[in-house]
Structures are given as C-alpha cells and as structure tokens.
Amino acid sequence: MGTPAKEGKPVTLTIDGFEITVPEGTSVMRAAAEAGIQVPKLCASDNLEAFGSCRLCAVEIEGRRGLPASCTTPVAPGMVVQTQNEKLRKLRRGVMELYISDHPLDCLTCAANGDCELQDMAGAVGLRDVRYKAPEGAGLANHFEARDTSGQVNPEWLPKDDSNPYFSYDPSKCIVCNRCVRACEEVQGTFALTIEGRGFDSRVSAGGAGDDFLASDCVSCGACVQACPTATLQEKSVIELGTPERSVITTCAYCGVGCSFKAE
Ligand code: FES
C-alpha cells in the first residue's frame, strides 16, 4: 500500500460509503485501511513503496474510467471509491486464477502453508478452480507441467538455489511481484536483485557468478525473505523445522538504518 504519506493537507473522500480524512498524498489503499477496509493485495506491502504490478487491488472510482490500482492511486478531495462489487470480485478472481495457473499446487506440503499471502488471497477472492494451463514451452510453464497432482517435483523444474546458508530460493513459486527486489533496494540499499526476462520467462535474478545468491552482492540481511508473499524465498530453519508458533519483530539498535528483524 506504499509508505505512509508525510503530514499533508487533509483530504476527505468516501470509501465504500465511509467518509474518511487522510493527509494529501496517501494512497487509496492506505486510506481504505485507515477506515478498516482491507483491499486485496499482493505486490504492495506496508513498508515498501507502491509498485502497482499485480492489479489485485483494483477499485472503482466514480467519474474515472477503468479500474485503477488503489495502491498507486493518491486520494483526491471528494473522491468516491468502491472497493467491493461484482465487477471487482470477478476481476480479482481472474487475476488470481492466472497467478495460480503458473504456480505449484503443493500447498499441503509447502513450508509456507498457512503463512502464504498467495494462498490467503486465493481464498479471499473466492478462487475455487483454475481453467488455464500455462502454454507449453514457455519459461516457468514447463516446470508447472512437470509437477504432478500429488505435488511431486519433477527434476525438470528450475532448480532451487540453496547456495545461501540462511535461506533458499525456489523460482517455481515466484509470482514476480518484485517485493524482494524492492526490499533489497529500499530496506537494505544493496541492489543485489533484479528481474530478468519478460512474461512467463521473467524471474528474480541475484545476478552473481553462476547466478546464485552466494556469489551475488547479497549480504544475507533477510529483507527479501521477509518481503516474499510466497515460499519462493524461505528461511532454511522454517523449511527444516516448520513455521514457528510465535515470532517477534524488533529493530536493530546497532546503526541508524532502522532494519527490522524477525526473531522466531
Ligand atoms: Fe496494488 Fe498489487 S497491490 S497493484
């Protein structure tokens, strides 16, 4: 939903019938959250700049054409926004259906089961069925075809990158939301990650020699792992021991950067 707007002129708008006043520059998504309305989202997060790539957060704004992304649309005085109606529900189900059509269906054995935003959003938008199959011969789609219905991984899948001692990278589960790339840049200022390729062939790259995380500029801060909404980037301890029952987020006091760490 983008970082919070700095103090600005108050702007009053209506979201789902509720009148709300927020500082100028606030995104529609954040304004909705202030009113207790959660707009479905995947590429947005609380501590990263809005990116507007997943389109799950589309809303309807009176007098405006199209269905803009609420995470990248700033509020305006007198704006009247709808975050829920049949058209939006259908659009969001369609978006999620496309994501899941190119994603392994091994939730029950996945380390992120129960702690996966993709899984949560699929449920939230009411996705029950996937009508599409990824086209043959297209990038990750090959790997989708290679996983059977019981979730067994065929060796043809793009290999996991286990080179980093603390976390692993499984490209088959990546939805290319760019959150890891933005976290690396915005939280850590390292610029170790990028997105390579286009469409089905697009994927996160650490760009190191041999293209693995260990050989890249990655400093193992874990910002990318915390930002990942799926099990693409996953702590090895979670893969081995399962999701912890409780965790504490704390801010490191050693320097002025303000990095937050999750202790489990
Ligand atoms: Fe707004 Fe992804 S959450 S476009």
PDB file of N, CA, C and O in Angstrom, residues 186-211:
ATOM      1  N   GLU A 186      15.184  -0.824  -1.152  1.00  0.00           N
ATOM      2  CA  GLU A 186      14.637   0.210  -0.270  1.00  0.00           C
ATOM      3  C   GLU A 186      14.986  -0.009   1.197  1.00  0.00           C
ATOM      4  O   GLU A 186      15.196   0.935   1.944  1.00  0.00           O
ATOM      5  N   VAL A 187      15.001  -1.272   1.635  1.00  0.00           N
ATOM      6  CA  VAL A 187      15.276  -1.548   3.051  1.00  0.00           C
ATOM      7  C   VAL A 187      16.770  -1.636   3.298  1.00  0.00           C
ATOM      8  O   VAL A 187      17.295  -1.072   4.251  1.00  0.00           O
ATOM      9  N   GLN A 188      17.465  -2.361   2.411  1.00  0.00           N
ATOM     10  CA  GLN A 188      18.881  -2.626   2.652  1.00  0.00           C
ATOM     11  C   GLN A 188      19.811  -1.741   1.831  1.00  0.00           C
ATOM     12  O   GLN A 188      20.966  -1.546   2.176  1.00  0.00           O
ATOM     13  N   GLY A 189      19.310  -1.211   0.699  1.00  0.00           N
ATOM     14  CA  GLY A 189      20.159  -0.376  -0.162  1.00  0.00           C
ATOM     15  C   GLY A 189      21.268  -1.149  -0.835  1.00  0.00           C
ATOM     16  O   GLY A 189      22.333  -0.617  -1.136  1.00  0.00           O
ATOM     17  N   THR A 190      21.013  -2.439  -1.091  1.00  0.00           N
ATOM     18  CA  THR A 190      22.082  -3.284  -1.636  1.00  0.00           C
ATOM     19  C   THR A 190      21.992  -3.469  -3.158  1.00  0.00           C
ATOM     20  O   THR A 190      22.992  -3.663  -3.823  1.00  0.00           O
ATOM     21  N   PHE A 191      20.820  -3.452  -3.704  1.00  0.00           N
ATOM     22  CA  PHE A 191      20.627  -3.604  -5.158  1.00  0.00           C
ATOM     23  C   PHE A 191      21.208  -4.919  -5.677  1.00  0.00           C
ATOM     24  O   PHE A 191      21.794  -4.962  -6.753  1.00  0.00           O
ATOM     25  N   ALA A 192      21.084  -6.007  -4.892  1.00  0.00           N
ATOM     26  CA  ALA A 192      21.639  -7.289  -5.329  1.00  0.00           C
ATOM     27  C   ALA A 192      20.698  -8.034  -6.270  1.00  0.00           C
ATOM     28  O   ALA A 192      21.119  -8.925  -6.991  1.00  0.00           O
ATOM     29  N   LEU A 193      19.402  -7.694  -6.241  1.00  0.00           N
ATOM     30  CA  LEU A 193      18.423  -8.475  -7.009  1.00  0.00           C
ATOM     31  C   LEU A 193      17.840  -7.667  -8.164  1.00  0.00           C
ATOM     32  O   LEU A 193      17.749  -6.443  -8.102  1.00  0.00           O
ATOM     33  N   THR A 194      17.416  -8.395  -9.187  1.00  0.00           N
ATOM     34  CA  THR A 194      16.737  -7.744 -10.306  1.00  0.00           C
ATOM     35  C   THR A 194      15.757  -8.743 -10.929  1.00  0.00           C
ATOM     36  O   THR A 194      15.746  -9.908 -10.543  1.00  0.00           O
ATOM     37  N   ILE A 195      14.932  -8.262 -11.844  1.00  0.00           N
ATOM     38  CA  ILE A 195      14.051  -9.180 -12.583  1.00  0.00           C
ATOM     39  C   ILE A 195      14.616  -9.331 -13.983  1.00  0.00           C
ATOM     40  O   ILE A 195      14.887  -8.341 -14.660  1.00  0.00           O
ATOM     41  N   GLU A 196      14.774 -10.585 -14.400  1.00  0.00           N
ATOM     42  CA  GLU A 196      15.272 -10.875 -15.745  1.00  0.00           C
ATOM     43  C   GLU A 196      14.144 -11.405 -16.596  1.00  0.00           C
ATOM     44  O   GLU A 196      13.262 -12.110 -16.086  1.00  0.00           O
ATOM     45  N   GLY A 197      14.176 -11.162 -17.891  1.00  0.00           N
ATOM     46  CA  GLY A 197      13.230 -11.760 -18.831  1.00  0.00           C
ATOM     47  C   GLY A 197      11.879 -11.076 -18.790  1.00  0.00           C
ATOM     48  O   GLY A 197      11.638 -10.139 -18.017  1.00  0.00           O
ATOM     49  N   ARG A 198      10.955 -11.582 -19.604  1.00  0.00           N
ATOM     50  CA  ARG A 198       9.620 -10.989 -19.692  1.00  0.00           C
ATOM     51  C   ARG A 198       8.568 -12.094 -19.677  1.00  0.00           C
ATOM     52  O   ARG A 198       8.840 -13.227 -20.037  1.00  0.00           O
ATOM     53  N   GLY A 199       7.352 -11.732 -19.291  1.00  0.00           N
ATOM     54  CA  GLY A 199       6.232 -12.674 -19.318  1.00  0.00           C
ATOM     55  C   GLY A 199       6.532 -13.936 -18.533  1.00  0.00           C
ATOM     56  O   GLY A 199       7.075 -13.883 -17.424  1.00  0.00           O
ATOM     57  N   PHE A 200       6.196 -15.099 -19.113  1.00  0.00           N
ATOM     58  CA  PHE A 200       6.439 -16.377 -18.428  1.00  0.00           C
ATOM     59  C   PHE A 200       7.909 -16.598 -18.109  1.00  0.00           C
ATOM     60  O   PHE A 200       8.255 -17.358 -17.223  1.00  0.00           O
ATOM     61  N   ASP A 201       8.785 -15.956 -18.868  1.00  0.00           N
ATOM     62  CA  ASP A 201      10.220 -16.164 -18.660  1.00  0.00           C
ATOM     63  C   ASP A 201      10.811 -15.245 -17.598  1.00  0.00           C
ATOM     64  O   ASP A 201      11.990 -15.321 -17.304  1.00  0.00           O
ATOM     65  N   SER A 202       9.993 -14.343 -17.046  1.00  0.00           N
ATOM     66  CA  SER A 202      10.570 -13.407 -16.079  1.00  0.00           C
ATOM     67  C   SER A 202      10.826 -14.110 -14.746  1.00  0.00           C
ATOM     68  O   SER A 202      10.054 -14.963 -14.325  1.00  0.00           O
ATOM     69  N   ARG A 203      11.925 -13.750 -14.135  1.00  0.00           N
ATOM     70  CA  ARG A 203      12.250 -14.345 -12.843  1.00  0.00           C
ATOM     71  C   ARG A 203      13.232 -13.453 -12.091  1.00  0.00           C
ATOM     72  O   ARG A 203      13.925 -12.632 -12.685  1.00  0.00           O
ATOM     73  N   VAL A 204      13.279 -13.674 -10.778  1.00  0.00           N
ATOM     74  CA  VAL A 204      14.203 -12.909  -9.947  1.00  0.00           C
ATOM     75  C   VAL A 204      15.606 -13.451 -10.165  1.00  0.00           C
ATOM     76  O   VAL A 204      15.808 -14.667 -10.196  1.00  0.00           O
ATOM     77  N   SER A 205      16.542 -12.551 -10.323  1.00  0.00           N
ATOM     78  CA  SER A 205      17.921 -12.987 -10.501  1.00  0.00           C
ATOM     79  C   SER A 205      18.813 -12.271  -9.484  1.00  0.00           C
ATOM     80  O   SER A 205      18.663 -11.075  -9.257  1.00  0.00           O
ATOM     81  N   ALA A 206      19.726 -13.067  -8.885  1.00  0.00           N
ATOM     82  CA  ALA A 206      20.679 -12.469  -7.953  1.00  0.00           C
ATOM     83  C   ALA A 206      21.905 -11.968  -8.703  1.00  0.00           C
ATOM     84  O   ALA A 206      22.737 -11.265  -8.138  1.00  0.00           O
ATOM     85  N   GLY A 207      21.981 -12.351  -9.972  1.00  0.00           N
ATOM     86  CA  GLY A 207      22.996 -11.782 -10.853  1.00  0.00           C
ATOM     87  C   GLY A 207      24.440 -12.078 -10.489  1.00  0.00           C
ATOM     88  O   GLY A 207      25.345 -11.442 -11.017  1.00  0.00           O
ATOM     89  N   GLY A 208      24.667 -13.037  -9.585  1.00  0.00           N
ATOM     90  CA  GLY A 208      26.055 -13.371  -9.230  1.00  0.00           C
ATOM     91  C   GLY A 208      26.656 -14.314 -10.260  1.00  0.00           C
ATOM     92  O   GLY A 208      25.983 -14.764 -11.177  1.00  0.00           O
ATOM     93  N   ALA A 209      27.932 -14.632 -10.095  1.00  0.00           N
ATOM     94  CA  ALA A 209      28.551 -15.598 -10.996  1.00  0.00           C
ATOM     95  C   ALA A 209      27.825 -16.916 -10.806  1.00  0.00           C
ATOM     96  O   ALA A 209      27.595 -17.339  -9.683  1.00  0.00           O
ATOM     97  N   GLY A 210      27.393 -17.541 -11.907  1.00  0.00           N
ATOM     98  CA  GLY A 210      26.613 -18.769 -11.786  1.00  0.00           C
ATOM     99  C   GLY A 210      25.204 -18.449 -11.364  1.00  0.00           C
ATOM    100  O   GLY A 210      24.383 -19.320 -11.133  1.00  0.00           O
ATOM    101  N   ASP A 211      24.878 -17.156 -11.256  1.00  0.00           N
ATOM    102  CA  ASP A 211      23.529 -16.688 -10.985  1.00  0.00           C
ATOM    103  C   ASP A 211      22.997 -17.130  -9.624  1.00  0.00           C
ATOM    104  O   ASP A 211      21.804 -17.259  -9.426  1.00  0.00           O
TER     105      ASP A 211
END
